[in-house]
Coordinates of C-alpha atoms and ligand atoms in Angstrom, one line a residue:
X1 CA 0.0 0.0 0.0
X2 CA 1.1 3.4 -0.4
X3 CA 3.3 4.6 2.6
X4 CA 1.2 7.5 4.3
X5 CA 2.5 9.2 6.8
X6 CA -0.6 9.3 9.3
X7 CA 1.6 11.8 12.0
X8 CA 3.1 14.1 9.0
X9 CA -0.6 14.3 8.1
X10 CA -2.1 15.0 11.4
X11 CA 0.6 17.8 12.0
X12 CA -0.5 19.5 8.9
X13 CA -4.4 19.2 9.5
X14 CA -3.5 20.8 12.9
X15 CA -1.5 23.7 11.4
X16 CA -4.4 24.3 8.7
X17 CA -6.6 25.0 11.8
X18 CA -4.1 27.5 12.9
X19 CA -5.2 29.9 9.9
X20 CA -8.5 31.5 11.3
X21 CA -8.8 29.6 15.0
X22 CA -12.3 30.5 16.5
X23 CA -10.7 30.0 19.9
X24 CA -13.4 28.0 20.7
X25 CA -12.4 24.4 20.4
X26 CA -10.6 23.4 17.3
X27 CA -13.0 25.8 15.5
X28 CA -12.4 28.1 12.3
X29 CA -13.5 30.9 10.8
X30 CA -12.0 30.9 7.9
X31 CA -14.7 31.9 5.1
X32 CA -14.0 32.1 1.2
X33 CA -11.1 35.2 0.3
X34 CA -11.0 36.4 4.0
X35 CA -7.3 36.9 4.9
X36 CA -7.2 33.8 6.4
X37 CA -8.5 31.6 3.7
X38 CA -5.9 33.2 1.6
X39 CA -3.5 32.7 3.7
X40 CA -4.2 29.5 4.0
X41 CA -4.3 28.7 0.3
X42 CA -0.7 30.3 0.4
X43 CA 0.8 28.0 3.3
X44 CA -0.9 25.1 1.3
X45 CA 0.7 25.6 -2.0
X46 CA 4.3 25.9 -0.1
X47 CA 2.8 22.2 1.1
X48 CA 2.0 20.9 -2.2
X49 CA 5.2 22.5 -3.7
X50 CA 7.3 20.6 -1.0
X51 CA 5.8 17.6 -2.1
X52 CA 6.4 18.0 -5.7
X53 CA 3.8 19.1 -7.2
X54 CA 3.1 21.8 -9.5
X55 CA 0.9 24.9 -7.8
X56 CA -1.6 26.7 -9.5
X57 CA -4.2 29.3 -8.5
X58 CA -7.4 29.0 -10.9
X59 CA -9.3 32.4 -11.7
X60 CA -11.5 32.2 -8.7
X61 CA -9.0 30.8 -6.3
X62 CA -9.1 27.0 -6.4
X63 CA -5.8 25.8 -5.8
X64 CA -4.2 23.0 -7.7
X65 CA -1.2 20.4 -7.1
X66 CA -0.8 18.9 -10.1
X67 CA 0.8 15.8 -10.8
X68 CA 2.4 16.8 -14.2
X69 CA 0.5 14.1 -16.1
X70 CA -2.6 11.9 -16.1
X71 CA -2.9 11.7 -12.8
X72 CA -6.2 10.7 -10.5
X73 CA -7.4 14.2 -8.9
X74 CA -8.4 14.3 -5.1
X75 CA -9.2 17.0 -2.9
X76 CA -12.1 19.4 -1.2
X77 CA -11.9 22.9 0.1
X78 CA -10.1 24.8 2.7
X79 CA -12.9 27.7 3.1
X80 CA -14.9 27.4 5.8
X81 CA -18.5 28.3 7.0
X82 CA -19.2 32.0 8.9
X83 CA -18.3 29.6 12.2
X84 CA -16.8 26.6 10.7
X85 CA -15.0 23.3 11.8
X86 CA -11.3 22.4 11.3
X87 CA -12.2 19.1 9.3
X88 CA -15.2 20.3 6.9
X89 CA -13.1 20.5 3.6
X90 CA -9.4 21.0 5.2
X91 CA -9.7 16.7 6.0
X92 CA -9.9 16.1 2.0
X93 CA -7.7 18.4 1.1
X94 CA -4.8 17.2 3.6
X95 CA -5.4 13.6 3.4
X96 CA -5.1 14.1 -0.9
X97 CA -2.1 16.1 -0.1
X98 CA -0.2 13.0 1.9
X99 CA -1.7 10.3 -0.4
X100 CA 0.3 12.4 -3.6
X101 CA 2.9 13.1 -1.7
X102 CA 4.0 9.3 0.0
X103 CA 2.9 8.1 -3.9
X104 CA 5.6 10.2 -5.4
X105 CA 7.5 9.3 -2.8
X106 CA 7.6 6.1 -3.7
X107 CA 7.2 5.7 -7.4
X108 CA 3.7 5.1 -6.6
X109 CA 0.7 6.6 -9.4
X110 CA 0.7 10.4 -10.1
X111 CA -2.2 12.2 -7.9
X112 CA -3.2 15.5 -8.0
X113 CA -4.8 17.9 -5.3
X114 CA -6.9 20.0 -5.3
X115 CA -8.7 22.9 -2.9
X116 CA -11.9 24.3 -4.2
X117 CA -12.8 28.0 -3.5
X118 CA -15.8 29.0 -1.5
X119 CA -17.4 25.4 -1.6
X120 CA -19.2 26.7 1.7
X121 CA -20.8 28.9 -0.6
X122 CA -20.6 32.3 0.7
X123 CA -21.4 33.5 -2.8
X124 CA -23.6 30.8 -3.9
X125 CA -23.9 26.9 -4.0
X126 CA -20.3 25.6 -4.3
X127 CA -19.1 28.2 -6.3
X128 CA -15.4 27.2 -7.1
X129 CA -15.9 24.0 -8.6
X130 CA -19.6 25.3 -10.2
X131 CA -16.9 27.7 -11.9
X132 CA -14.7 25.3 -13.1
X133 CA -17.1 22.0 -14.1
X134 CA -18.7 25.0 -16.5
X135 CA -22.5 24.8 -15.0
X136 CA -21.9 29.0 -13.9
X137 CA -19.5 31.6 -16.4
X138 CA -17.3 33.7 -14.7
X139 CA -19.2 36.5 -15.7
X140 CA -22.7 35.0 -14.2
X141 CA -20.4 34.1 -11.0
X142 CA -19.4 38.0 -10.6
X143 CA -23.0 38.9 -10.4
X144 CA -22.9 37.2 -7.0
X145 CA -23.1 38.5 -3.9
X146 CA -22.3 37.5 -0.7
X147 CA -25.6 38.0 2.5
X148 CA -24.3 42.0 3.6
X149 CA -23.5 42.4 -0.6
X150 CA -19.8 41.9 -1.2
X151 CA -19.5 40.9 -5.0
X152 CA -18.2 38.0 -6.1
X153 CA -16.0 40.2 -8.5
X154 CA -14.7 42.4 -5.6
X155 CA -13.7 39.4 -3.2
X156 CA -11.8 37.4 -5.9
X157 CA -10.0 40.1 -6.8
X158 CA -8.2 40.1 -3.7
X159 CA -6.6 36.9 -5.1
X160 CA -5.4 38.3 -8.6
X161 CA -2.3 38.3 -7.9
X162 CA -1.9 34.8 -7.5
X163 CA -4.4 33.1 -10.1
X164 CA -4.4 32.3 -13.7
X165 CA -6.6 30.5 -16.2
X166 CA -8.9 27.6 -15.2
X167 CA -6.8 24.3 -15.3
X168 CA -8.2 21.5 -17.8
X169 CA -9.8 18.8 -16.4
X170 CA -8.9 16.6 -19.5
X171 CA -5.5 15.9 -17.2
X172 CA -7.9 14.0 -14.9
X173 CA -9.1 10.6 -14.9
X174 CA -11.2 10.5 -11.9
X175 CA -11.9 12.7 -8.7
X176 CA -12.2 11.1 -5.1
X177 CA -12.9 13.2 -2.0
X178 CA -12.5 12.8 1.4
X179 CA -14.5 14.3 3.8
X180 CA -16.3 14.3 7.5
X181 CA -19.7 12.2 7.5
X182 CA -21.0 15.9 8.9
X183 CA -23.9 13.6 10.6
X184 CA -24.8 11.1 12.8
X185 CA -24.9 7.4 11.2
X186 CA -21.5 6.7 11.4
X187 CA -20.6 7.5 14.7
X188 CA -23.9 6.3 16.6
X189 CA -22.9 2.8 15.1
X190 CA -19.4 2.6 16.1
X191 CA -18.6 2.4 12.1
X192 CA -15.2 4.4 10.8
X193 CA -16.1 4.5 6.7
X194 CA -18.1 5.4 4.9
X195 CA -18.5 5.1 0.8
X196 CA -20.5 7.8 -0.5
X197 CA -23.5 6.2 -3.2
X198 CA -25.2 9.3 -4.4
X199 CA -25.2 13.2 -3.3
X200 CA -28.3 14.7 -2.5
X201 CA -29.4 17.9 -4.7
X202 CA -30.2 21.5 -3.6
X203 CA -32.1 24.6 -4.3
X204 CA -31.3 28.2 -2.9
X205 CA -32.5 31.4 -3.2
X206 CA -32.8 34.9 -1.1
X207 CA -36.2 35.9 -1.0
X208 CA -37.6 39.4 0.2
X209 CA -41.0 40.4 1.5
X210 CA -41.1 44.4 1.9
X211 CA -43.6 46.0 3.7
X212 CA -44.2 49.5 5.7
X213 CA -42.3 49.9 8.4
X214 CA -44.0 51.7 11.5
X215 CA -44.2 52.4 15.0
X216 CA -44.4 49.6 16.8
X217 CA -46.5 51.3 19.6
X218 CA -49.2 53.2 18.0
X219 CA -49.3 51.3 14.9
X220 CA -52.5 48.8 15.4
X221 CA -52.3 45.3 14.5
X222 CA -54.6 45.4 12.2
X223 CA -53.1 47.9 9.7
X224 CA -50.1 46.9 9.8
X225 CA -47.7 45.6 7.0
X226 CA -45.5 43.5 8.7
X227 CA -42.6 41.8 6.6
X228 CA -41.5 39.6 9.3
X229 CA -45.0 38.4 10.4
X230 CA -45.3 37.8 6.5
X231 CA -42.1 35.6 6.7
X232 CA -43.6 33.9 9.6
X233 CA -46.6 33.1 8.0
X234 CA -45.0 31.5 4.8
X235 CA -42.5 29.6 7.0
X236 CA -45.9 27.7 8.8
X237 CA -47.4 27.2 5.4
X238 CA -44.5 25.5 3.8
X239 CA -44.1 23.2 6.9
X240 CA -47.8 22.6 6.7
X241 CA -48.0 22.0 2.4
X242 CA -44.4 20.1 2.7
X243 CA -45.9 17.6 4.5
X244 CA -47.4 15.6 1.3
X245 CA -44.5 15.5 -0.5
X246 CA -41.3 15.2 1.6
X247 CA -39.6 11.8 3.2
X248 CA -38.0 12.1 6.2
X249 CA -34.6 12.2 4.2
X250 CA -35.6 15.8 2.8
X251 CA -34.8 19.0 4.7
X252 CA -35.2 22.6 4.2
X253 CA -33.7 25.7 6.3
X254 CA -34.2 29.1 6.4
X255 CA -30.7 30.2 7.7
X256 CA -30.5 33.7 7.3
X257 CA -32.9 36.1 8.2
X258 CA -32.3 39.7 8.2
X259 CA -35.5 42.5 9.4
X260 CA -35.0 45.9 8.1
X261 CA -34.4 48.2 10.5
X262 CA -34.1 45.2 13.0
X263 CA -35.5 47.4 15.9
X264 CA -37.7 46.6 18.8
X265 CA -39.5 49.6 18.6
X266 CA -40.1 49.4 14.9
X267 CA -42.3 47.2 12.5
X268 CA -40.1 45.6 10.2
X269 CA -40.4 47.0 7.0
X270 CA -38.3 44.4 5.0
X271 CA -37.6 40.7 5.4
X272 CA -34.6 38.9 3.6
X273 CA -34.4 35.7 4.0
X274 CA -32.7 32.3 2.7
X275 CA -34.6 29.8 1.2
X276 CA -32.6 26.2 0.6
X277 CA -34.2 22.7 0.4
X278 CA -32.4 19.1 -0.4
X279 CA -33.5 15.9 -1.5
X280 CA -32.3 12.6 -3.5
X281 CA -35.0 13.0 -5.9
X282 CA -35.2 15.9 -8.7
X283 CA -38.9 15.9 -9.4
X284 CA -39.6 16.1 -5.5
X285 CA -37.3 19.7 -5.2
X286 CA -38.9 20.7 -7.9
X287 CA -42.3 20.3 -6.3
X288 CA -41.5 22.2 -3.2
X289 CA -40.2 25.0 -5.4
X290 CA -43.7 25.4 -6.7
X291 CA -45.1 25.6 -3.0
X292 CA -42.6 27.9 -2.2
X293 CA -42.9 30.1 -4.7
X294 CA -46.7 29.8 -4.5
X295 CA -47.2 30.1 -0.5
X296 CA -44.9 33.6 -0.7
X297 CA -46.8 35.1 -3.7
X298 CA -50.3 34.1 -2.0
X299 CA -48.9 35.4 1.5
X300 CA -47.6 39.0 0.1
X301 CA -50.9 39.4 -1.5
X302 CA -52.8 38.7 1.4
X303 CA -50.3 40.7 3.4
X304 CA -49.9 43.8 1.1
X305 CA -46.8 42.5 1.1
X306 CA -44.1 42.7 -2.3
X307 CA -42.5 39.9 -2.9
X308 CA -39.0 39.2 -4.7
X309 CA -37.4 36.6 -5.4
X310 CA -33.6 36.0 -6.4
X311 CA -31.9 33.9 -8.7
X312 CA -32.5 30.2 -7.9
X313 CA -28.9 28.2 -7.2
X314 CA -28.5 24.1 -7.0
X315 CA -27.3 20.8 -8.3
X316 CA -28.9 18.5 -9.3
X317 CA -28.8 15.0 -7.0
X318 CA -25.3 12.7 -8.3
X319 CA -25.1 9.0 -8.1
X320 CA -21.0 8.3 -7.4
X321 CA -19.2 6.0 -10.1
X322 CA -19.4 2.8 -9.6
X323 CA -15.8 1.3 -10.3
X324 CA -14.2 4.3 -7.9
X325 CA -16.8 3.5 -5.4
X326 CA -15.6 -0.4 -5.6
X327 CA -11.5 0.3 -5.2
X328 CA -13.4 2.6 -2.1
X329 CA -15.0 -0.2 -0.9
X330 CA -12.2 -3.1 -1.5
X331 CA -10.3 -0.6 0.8
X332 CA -12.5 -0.1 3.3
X333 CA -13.0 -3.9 4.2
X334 CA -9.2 -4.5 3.9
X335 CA -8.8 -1.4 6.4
X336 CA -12.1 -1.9 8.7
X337 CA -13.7 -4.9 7.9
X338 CA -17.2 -4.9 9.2
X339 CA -16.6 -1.3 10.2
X340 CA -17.8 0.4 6.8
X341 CA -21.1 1.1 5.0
X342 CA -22.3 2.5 1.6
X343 CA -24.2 5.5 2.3
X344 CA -26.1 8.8 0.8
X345 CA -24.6 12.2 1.4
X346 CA -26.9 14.8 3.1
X347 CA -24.3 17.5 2.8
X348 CA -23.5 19.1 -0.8
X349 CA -20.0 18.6 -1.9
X350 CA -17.2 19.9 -4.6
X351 CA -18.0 16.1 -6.2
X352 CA -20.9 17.0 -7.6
X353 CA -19.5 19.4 -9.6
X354 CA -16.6 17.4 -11.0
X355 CA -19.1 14.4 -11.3
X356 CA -20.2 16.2 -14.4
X357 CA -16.7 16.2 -16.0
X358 CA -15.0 12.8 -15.2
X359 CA -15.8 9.6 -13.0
X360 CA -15.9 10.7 -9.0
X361 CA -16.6 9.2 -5.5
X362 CA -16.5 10.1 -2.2
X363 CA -15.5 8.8 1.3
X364 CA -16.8 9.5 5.0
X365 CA -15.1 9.3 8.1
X366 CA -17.3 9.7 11.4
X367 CA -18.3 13.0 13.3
X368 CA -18.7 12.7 16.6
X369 CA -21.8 13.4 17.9
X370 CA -22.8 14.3 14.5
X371 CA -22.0 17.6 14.7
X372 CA -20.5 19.4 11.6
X373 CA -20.8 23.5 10.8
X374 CA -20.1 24.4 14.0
X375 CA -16.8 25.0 16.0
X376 CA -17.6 21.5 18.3
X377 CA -17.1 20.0 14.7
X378 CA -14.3 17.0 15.8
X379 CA -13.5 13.1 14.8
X380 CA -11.5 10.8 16.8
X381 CA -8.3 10.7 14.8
X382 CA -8.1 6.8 14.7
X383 CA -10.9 7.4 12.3
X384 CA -8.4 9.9 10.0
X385 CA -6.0 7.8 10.2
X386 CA -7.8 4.9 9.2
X387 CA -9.9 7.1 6.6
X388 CA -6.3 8.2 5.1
X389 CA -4.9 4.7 4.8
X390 CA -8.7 3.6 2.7
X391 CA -7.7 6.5 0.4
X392 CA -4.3 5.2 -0.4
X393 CA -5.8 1.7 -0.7
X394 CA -8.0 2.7 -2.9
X395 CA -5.4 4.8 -5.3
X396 CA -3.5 1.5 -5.1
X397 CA -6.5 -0.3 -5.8
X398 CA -6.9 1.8 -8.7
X399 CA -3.6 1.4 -9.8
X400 CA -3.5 -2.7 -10.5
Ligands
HGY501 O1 -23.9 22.8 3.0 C1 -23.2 21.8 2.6 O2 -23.8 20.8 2.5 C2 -21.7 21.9 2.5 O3 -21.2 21.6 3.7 N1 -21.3 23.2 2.1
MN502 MN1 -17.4 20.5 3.0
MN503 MN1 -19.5 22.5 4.8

């Protein structure tokens, strides 16, 4: 098997965390183009460099190690959420990183590496590798806007002076990511793998209800034009219509609420809200877009409300290849026999994107307690050690 180095790797993952520490835990905060994240990338690159590999910066950021020739891609992201974990995205990236590097080492097969930008999607829906798979131009990309209204344009730019073009994936023969379960079926049955069967799909959009804002004192109940009790009233409507048409694998969150002027003493005049839903099944998040859309347009009208809606992000749900997710599996029982399962991914990933361009998979590791987007985020690192060595088994695997 290819010699990883499970200590080199676990110093690294531990000095990644260093660029944006919460303080709170092993936590980050480390979102897409803040100094941190950037900072990151660069500390990264000096990794992959040191291992060999060739760096380059993509227009929006992605960072590549590439392998100099056909080579098998593997990576994730190093951006993090607003309040992020250290393994969400930095685990993929770090154990591709020591799986290239112990290969080269040791005349094993070329692998490449890769570290999306803003997979956490503080712009949109994975935006780096939407970018580069071609499903969102550059130019729609730079539309964007983060929730307080940074462009995309403007934040990227803060990168120019490292990136160039967008590398070609034609150099790739497959993609397989690592990554934290970022739920609770792994760890609740004492299992340490997981190989990823399908990725769920998603919708998102930022919807706005504008109303009159008022004083909240002499302003009767009556006449009022409330955008938040309008947001409060679609919100119990959705649950209620939802219920004919969900499973209890589909979820839907509204995240991000913002009143306008977000005063006690004031009715709020405006209402911005997210809107994202998920499910396994394409024709199902398309039926909930109908509710949604038709539950706000029926509450601003009854509300005097206006309604807006933004642009509509998501990817579609991804079934992983097949003879990626068998070296996967032939690794797992070799390294945790009895101790692995095949599973669906609730949480979006960078693999959907390149599952469009060439064959891709995808591998879990536990998280404890389940927990994931939060700084409590943490896996017992027998499992990332174990997790690392079914990556390298599977390379190997791939290899024969
Ligand atoms: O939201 C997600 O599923 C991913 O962690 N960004
Ligand atoms: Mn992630
Ligand atoms: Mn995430």
């Amino acid at each position: 098997m290819i010699p990883v180095n499970p200590e080199r790797f676990l110093a690294e993952l531990h000095e990644l965390r260093r660029f944006g520490a919460s303080g709170v835990g092993k936590g980050v905060v480390r979102p897409a183009y803040s100094k941190a994240d950037i900072e990151a990338r660069q500390w990264l690159a000096g990794r992959m460099k040191a291992a060999g590999l060739k760096t380059h910066f993509d227009p929006v950021g992605s960072l590549f190690g590439l392998a100099g020739e056909k080579s098998l891609l593997m990576g994730s992201h190093s951006d993090s959420q607003p309040e992020g974990g250290w393994l969400d995205g930095a685990l993929g990236v770090m154990a591709a990183l020591e799986v290239a590097r112990a290969s080269r080492e040791t005349g094993g097969p070329p692998v490449s590496v890769v570290s999306f930008q803003d997979e956490e999607g503080r712009f949109g829906v994975t935006t780096g590798s939407t970018v580069w798979s071609g499903k969102l131009s550059l130019e729609a990309a730079d539309e964007l806007t983060d929730r307080d209204g940074v462009g995309f344009a403007e934040a990227r730019a803060s990168m120019a002076h490292l990136t160039g073009d967008f590398v070609d994936p034609a150099q790739f023969d497959g993609f397989i990511e690592m990554h934290i379960e970022q739920g609770p079926w792994l760890y609740e049955a004492g299992e340490s793998v997981g190989v990823v069967e399908s990725i769920v799909g998603i919708r998102d959009m930022r919807i706005t209800f504008e109303g009159e804002q008022n004083h909240a004192g002499t302003t009767p109940m009556h006449r009022r034009r409330d955008a938040f009790q309008g947001l409060a009233e679609f919100n119990a409507r959705i649950n209620a219509r939802f219920r004919n048409v969900v499973t209890p694998a589909t979820v839907w969150t509204i995240g991000h609420v913002s009143l306008h002027p977000d005063a006690h003493s004031i009715v709020p005049g405006r209402a911005v809200f997210s809107m994202q839903w998920r499910d396994g099944d394409a024709g199902r998040l398309a039926r909930m877009e109908e509710i949604i859309r038709e539950t706000a347009q029926e509450v601003a009208t009854e509300r005097e409300l206006d309604l807006s809606i933004g642009p509509m992000l998501g990817l579609e749900p991804m079934d992983m290849d097949a003879h990626l997710r068998a070296a996967l599996e032939g690794a797992a029982e070799e390294a945790a026999p009895g101790r692995w399962r095949r599973m669906p991914s609730g949480a979006l990933h960078d693999a959907t994107n390149v599952a469009r361009l060439m064959p891709s998979a995808m591998l879990f590791v536990p998280s404890i307690d389940g927990i994931s987007h939060a700084f409590e985020e943490d896996t017992d690192e027998r499992d990332l050690v174990a997790g690392l060595k079914v990556l390298a088994g599977a390379v190997e695997r791939l290899q024969g």
